[in-house]
């Protein structure tokens, strides 16, 4: 199939080879003619050797031309001359144009009797059409019938076509920019079930379509920006399972689609900006399980998708801003178990997402100055944000503006919290910092009013500047630090600005003694919880159990592992061994 798809390129390469051989043969013939005109001097006793295997006709013609003609030279000339004639005939047949029904066609194969509509170049179309375009299945050059199998590249670029575009069922390839910039088109665009390949920019910026796009089960490849800017196409976009390759920008800015998106189960990559600004697509987005890569801005500004967003477990690479401004997702975000990093702006302004399920493979949430953070302005994230223990770096502006978050639990392997990472969250009940944190960037928690900060770091983390926390936090927050590190915090830059300190022993669990929590190999028991809601999460933030207690104590059996317990606004972490 791939050979068939690229047969045009193969023919072009073949023509170049033939032209090279042609020129070599012609040069050889000219050299032979020169030798006839200026024969080399010979001695009186020199005799010509004429091998008996040469054809008699060549010998007779050579003898007739006179004694100056070397027979071997003449035989060599005849072989090359006949080859030149055959090549000339082949070249003429393969590149021959003819006109039928007002359109120019180019012969692809005389043997198979196939043609393409004439190709253009740059801004010059192969056929300058204005009005109704009718491409037949077969054409005639006056002597033979030919099957039309290809639309040549730049064939009808910027044509002013009126009415529907009807592509015959014999077409297998639609060339690069074949209909790019066409205007006046109406109705639906139906690609026939014979088409295997749609080239780059094939229908880019076509104006006037007001119906659906129908892609066939024969289709294998959709080229770069093939349908980009076709704003009038409506309905659902169904990419058949036969499609294995989708080019970058393939459907970008197709704002008219107002149905669901069905992706091919055969694709392994969704490239950069493939569906960027397809604002009208609706329903849930189901990403095929075979996909291993989602490119930069692949679904950026697709605001109509709803429900949860599940990134399949085979996805290893997730490009920056891949889902930026996808503000319709209103469920859970489930990330691939193979992701090691999340880049800047990836889920920025997914403002209706309710929760995030982080994978154990995640090492870094990346961010850069003056660029949107990975989860910036995900304003509907609520409750506790638990950064899992596998994460080491929280990037610039990562969760900036996530104003619905109430508590932040930073995992035990995070060493760096970069600038502005949690700014503009508003009111935060609890910030829990692990012993692993070494550096906190400027404005990391600026414009975020925190009630309680639990720092488990025995060495105070280095804080960039005094605006890392808000003035209200310095005045009103209770900063809890390890008992043996109190003096270090009181003299450390920025930390010394806090007005209220509390100390804790490293093994303390409850933050203020209101609740009594005990746990062992059999599970957990919590006392003094009457009329409280007790929530137990695993280390990845998944809710394991939620108990509305009417009794003074509750008990639960838990498997060995690390758990997060939330009682009202109090949060702590426990380990069952």
PDB file of N, CA, C and O in Angstrom, residues 421-444:
ATOM      1  N   UNK A 421       4.208  28.925  41.670  1.00  0.00           N
ATOM      2  CA  UNK A 421       3.578  27.623  41.417  1.00  0.00           C
ATOM      3  C   UNK A 421       2.197  27.475  42.041  1.00  0.00           C
ATOM      4  O   UNK A 421       1.339  26.760  41.516  1.00  0.00           O
ATOM      5  N   UNK A 422       1.940  28.134  43.172  1.00  0.00           N
ATOM      6  CA  UNK A 422       0.634  28.048  43.826  1.00  0.00           C
ATOM      7  C   UNK A 422       0.068  29.440  44.146  1.00  0.00           C
ATOM      8  O   UNK A 422      -0.681  29.601  45.092  1.00  0.00           O
ATOM      9  N   UNK A 423       0.407  30.410  43.360  1.00  0.00           N
ATOM     10  CA  UNK A 423      -0.063  31.758  43.649  1.00  0.00           C
ATOM     11  C   UNK A 423      -1.543  31.921  43.251  1.00  0.00           C
ATOM     12  O   UNK A 423      -2.082  31.146  42.458  1.00  0.00           O
ATOM     13  N   UNK A 424      -2.198  32.919  43.825  1.00  0.00           N
ATOM     14  CA  UNK A 424      -3.582  33.276  43.487  1.00  0.00           C
ATOM     15  C   UNK A 424      -4.579  32.138  43.703  1.00  0.00           C
ATOM     16  O   UNK A 424      -5.554  32.014  42.970  1.00  0.00           O
ATOM     17  N   UNK A 425      -4.347  31.316  44.696  1.00  0.00           N
ATOM     18  CA  UNK A 425      -5.307  30.266  45.018  1.00  0.00           C
ATOM     19  C   UNK A 425      -6.411  30.800  45.918  1.00  0.00           C
ATOM     20  O   UNK A 425      -7.522  30.272  45.941  1.00  0.00           O
ATOM     21  N   UNK A 426      -6.150  31.854  46.620  1.00  0.00           N
ATOM     22  CA  UNK A 426      -7.177  32.426  47.489  1.00  0.00           C
ATOM     23  C   UNK A 426      -6.990  31.969  48.914  1.00  0.00           C
ATOM     24  O   UNK A 426      -5.984  32.262  49.543  1.00  0.00           O
ATOM     25  N   UNK A 427      -7.949  31.227  49.431  1.00  0.00           N
ATOM     26  CA  UNK A 427      -7.900  30.776  50.827  1.00  0.00           C
ATOM     27  C   UNK A 427      -7.545  29.298  50.895  1.00  0.00           C
ATOM     28  O   UNK A 427      -8.232  28.451  50.302  1.00  0.00           O
ATOM     29  N   UNK A 428      -6.479  29.008  51.604  1.00  0.00           N
ATOM     30  CA  UNK A 428      -5.981  27.641  51.741  1.00  0.00           C
ATOM     31  C   UNK A 428      -5.963  27.274  53.220  1.00  0.00           C
ATOM     32  O   UNK A 428      -5.398  27.995  54.039  1.00  0.00           O
ATOM     33  N   UNK A 429      -6.608  26.151  53.548  1.00  0.00           N
ATOM     34  CA  UNK A 429      -6.648  25.737  54.950  1.00  0.00           C
ATOM     35  C   UNK A 429      -5.313  25.192  55.427  1.00  0.00           C
ATOM     36  O   UNK A 429      -4.850  25.513  56.519  1.00  0.00           O
ATOM     37  N   UNK A 430      -4.690  24.351  54.597  1.00  0.00           N
ATOM     38  CA  UNK A 430      -3.492  23.643  55.033  1.00  0.00           C
ATOM     39  C   UNK A 430      -2.491  23.519  53.903  1.00  0.00           C
ATOM     40  O   UNK A 430      -2.848  23.186  52.771  1.00  0.00           O
ATOM     41  N   UNK A 431      -1.231  23.790  54.212  1.00  0.00           N
ATOM     42  CA  UNK A 431      -0.110  23.506  53.321  1.00  0.00           C
ATOM     43  C   UNK A 431       0.840  22.587  54.063  1.00  0.00           C
ATOM     44  O   UNK A 431       1.364  22.943  55.120  1.00  0.00           O
ATOM     45  N   UNK A 432       1.060  21.390  53.512  1.00  0.00           N
ATOM     46  CA  UNK A 432       1.963  20.424  54.141  1.00  0.00           C
ATOM     47  C   UNK A 432       3.219  20.278  53.290  1.00  0.00           C
ATOM     48  O   UNK A 432       3.152  19.867  52.122  1.00  0.00           O
ATOM     49  N   UNK A 433       4.360  20.641  53.874  1.00  0.00           N
ATOM     50  CA  UNK A 433       5.642  20.574  53.181  1.00  0.00           C
ATOM     51  C   UNK A 433       6.462  19.409  53.726  1.00  0.00           C
ATOM     52  O   UNK A 433       6.623  19.274  54.945  1.00  0.00           O
ATOM     53  N   UNK A 434       7.018  18.573  52.866  1.00  0.00           N
ATOM     54  CA  UNK A 434       7.780  17.410  53.332  1.00  0.00           C
ATOM     55  C   UNK A 434       9.201  17.783  53.732  1.00  0.00           C
ATOM     56  O   UNK A 434       9.680  18.899  53.468  1.00  0.00           O
ATOM     57  N   UNK A 435       9.895  16.838  54.309  1.00  0.00           N
ATOM     58  CA  UNK A 435      11.278  17.038  54.728  1.00  0.00           C
ATOM     59  C   UNK A 435      12.222  17.178  53.540  1.00  0.00           C
ATOM     60  O   UNK A 435      13.331  17.695  53.676  1.00  0.00           O
ATOM     61  N   UNK A 436      11.765  16.744  52.345  1.00  0.00           N
ATOM     62  CA  UNK A 436      12.637  16.755  51.166  1.00  0.00           C
ATOM     63  C   UNK A 436      12.784  18.126  50.521  1.00  0.00           C
ATOM     64  O   UNK A 436      13.726  18.363  49.757  1.00  0.00           O
ATOM     65  N   UNK A 437      11.871  19.055  50.794  1.00  0.00           N
ATOM     66  CA  UNK A 437      11.896  20.353  50.117  1.00  0.00           C
ATOM     67  C   UNK A 437      13.156  21.134  50.479  1.00  0.00           C
ATOM     68  O   UNK A 437      13.467  21.306  51.651  1.00  0.00           O
ATOM     69  N   UNK A 438      13.853  21.611  49.439  1.00  0.00           N
ATOM     70  CA  UNK A 438      15.088  22.372  49.635  1.00  0.00           C
ATOM     71  C   UNK A 438      14.935  23.828  49.214  1.00  0.00           C
ATOM     72  O   UNK A 438      15.544  24.715  49.832  1.00  0.00           O
ATOM     73  N   UNK A 439      14.159  24.076  48.139  1.00  0.00           N
ATOM     74  CA  UNK A 439      14.033  25.433  47.611  1.00  0.00           C
ATOM     75  C   UNK A 439      12.578  25.749  47.274  1.00  0.00           C
ATOM     76  O   UNK A 439      11.861  24.911  46.696  1.00  0.00           O
ATOM     77  N   UNK A 440      12.162  26.969  47.617  1.00  0.00           N
ATOM     78  CA  UNK A 440      10.826  27.461  47.263  1.00  0.00           C
ATOM     79  C   UNK A 440      11.010  28.784  46.536  1.00  0.00           C
ATOM     80  O   UNK A 440      11.626  29.722  47.066  1.00  0.00           O
ATOM     81  N   UNK A 441      10.467  28.870  45.304  1.00  0.00           N
ATOM     82  CA  UNK A 441      10.690  30.029  44.454  1.00  0.00           C
ATOM     83  C   UNK A 441       9.872  31.239  44.852  1.00  0.00           C
ATOM     84  O   UNK A 441       8.909  31.163  45.628  1.00  0.00           O
ATOM     85  N   UNK A 442      10.250  32.389  44.291  1.00  0.00           N
ATOM     86  CA  UNK A 442       9.571  33.640  44.573  1.00  0.00           C
ATOM     87  C   UNK A 442       8.102  33.607  44.191  1.00  0.00           C
ATOM     88  O   UNK A 442       7.715  33.051  43.157  1.00  0.00           O
ATOM     89  N   UNK A 443       7.260  34.172  45.055  1.00  0.00           N
ATOM     90  CA  UNK A 443       5.812  34.267  44.835  1.00  0.00           C
ATOM     91  C   UNK A 443       5.130  32.908  44.702  1.00  0.00           C
ATOM     92  O   UNK A 443       4.033  32.812  44.156  1.00  0.00           O
ATOM     93  N   UNK A 444       5.780  31.865  45.186  1.00  0.00           N
ATOM     94  CA  UNK A 444       5.208  30.522  45.057  1.00  0.00           C
ATOM     95  C   UNK A 444       3.811  30.441  45.657  1.00  0.00           C
ATOM     96  O   UNK A 444       2.933  29.758  45.120  1.00  0.00           O
TER      97      UNK A 444
END
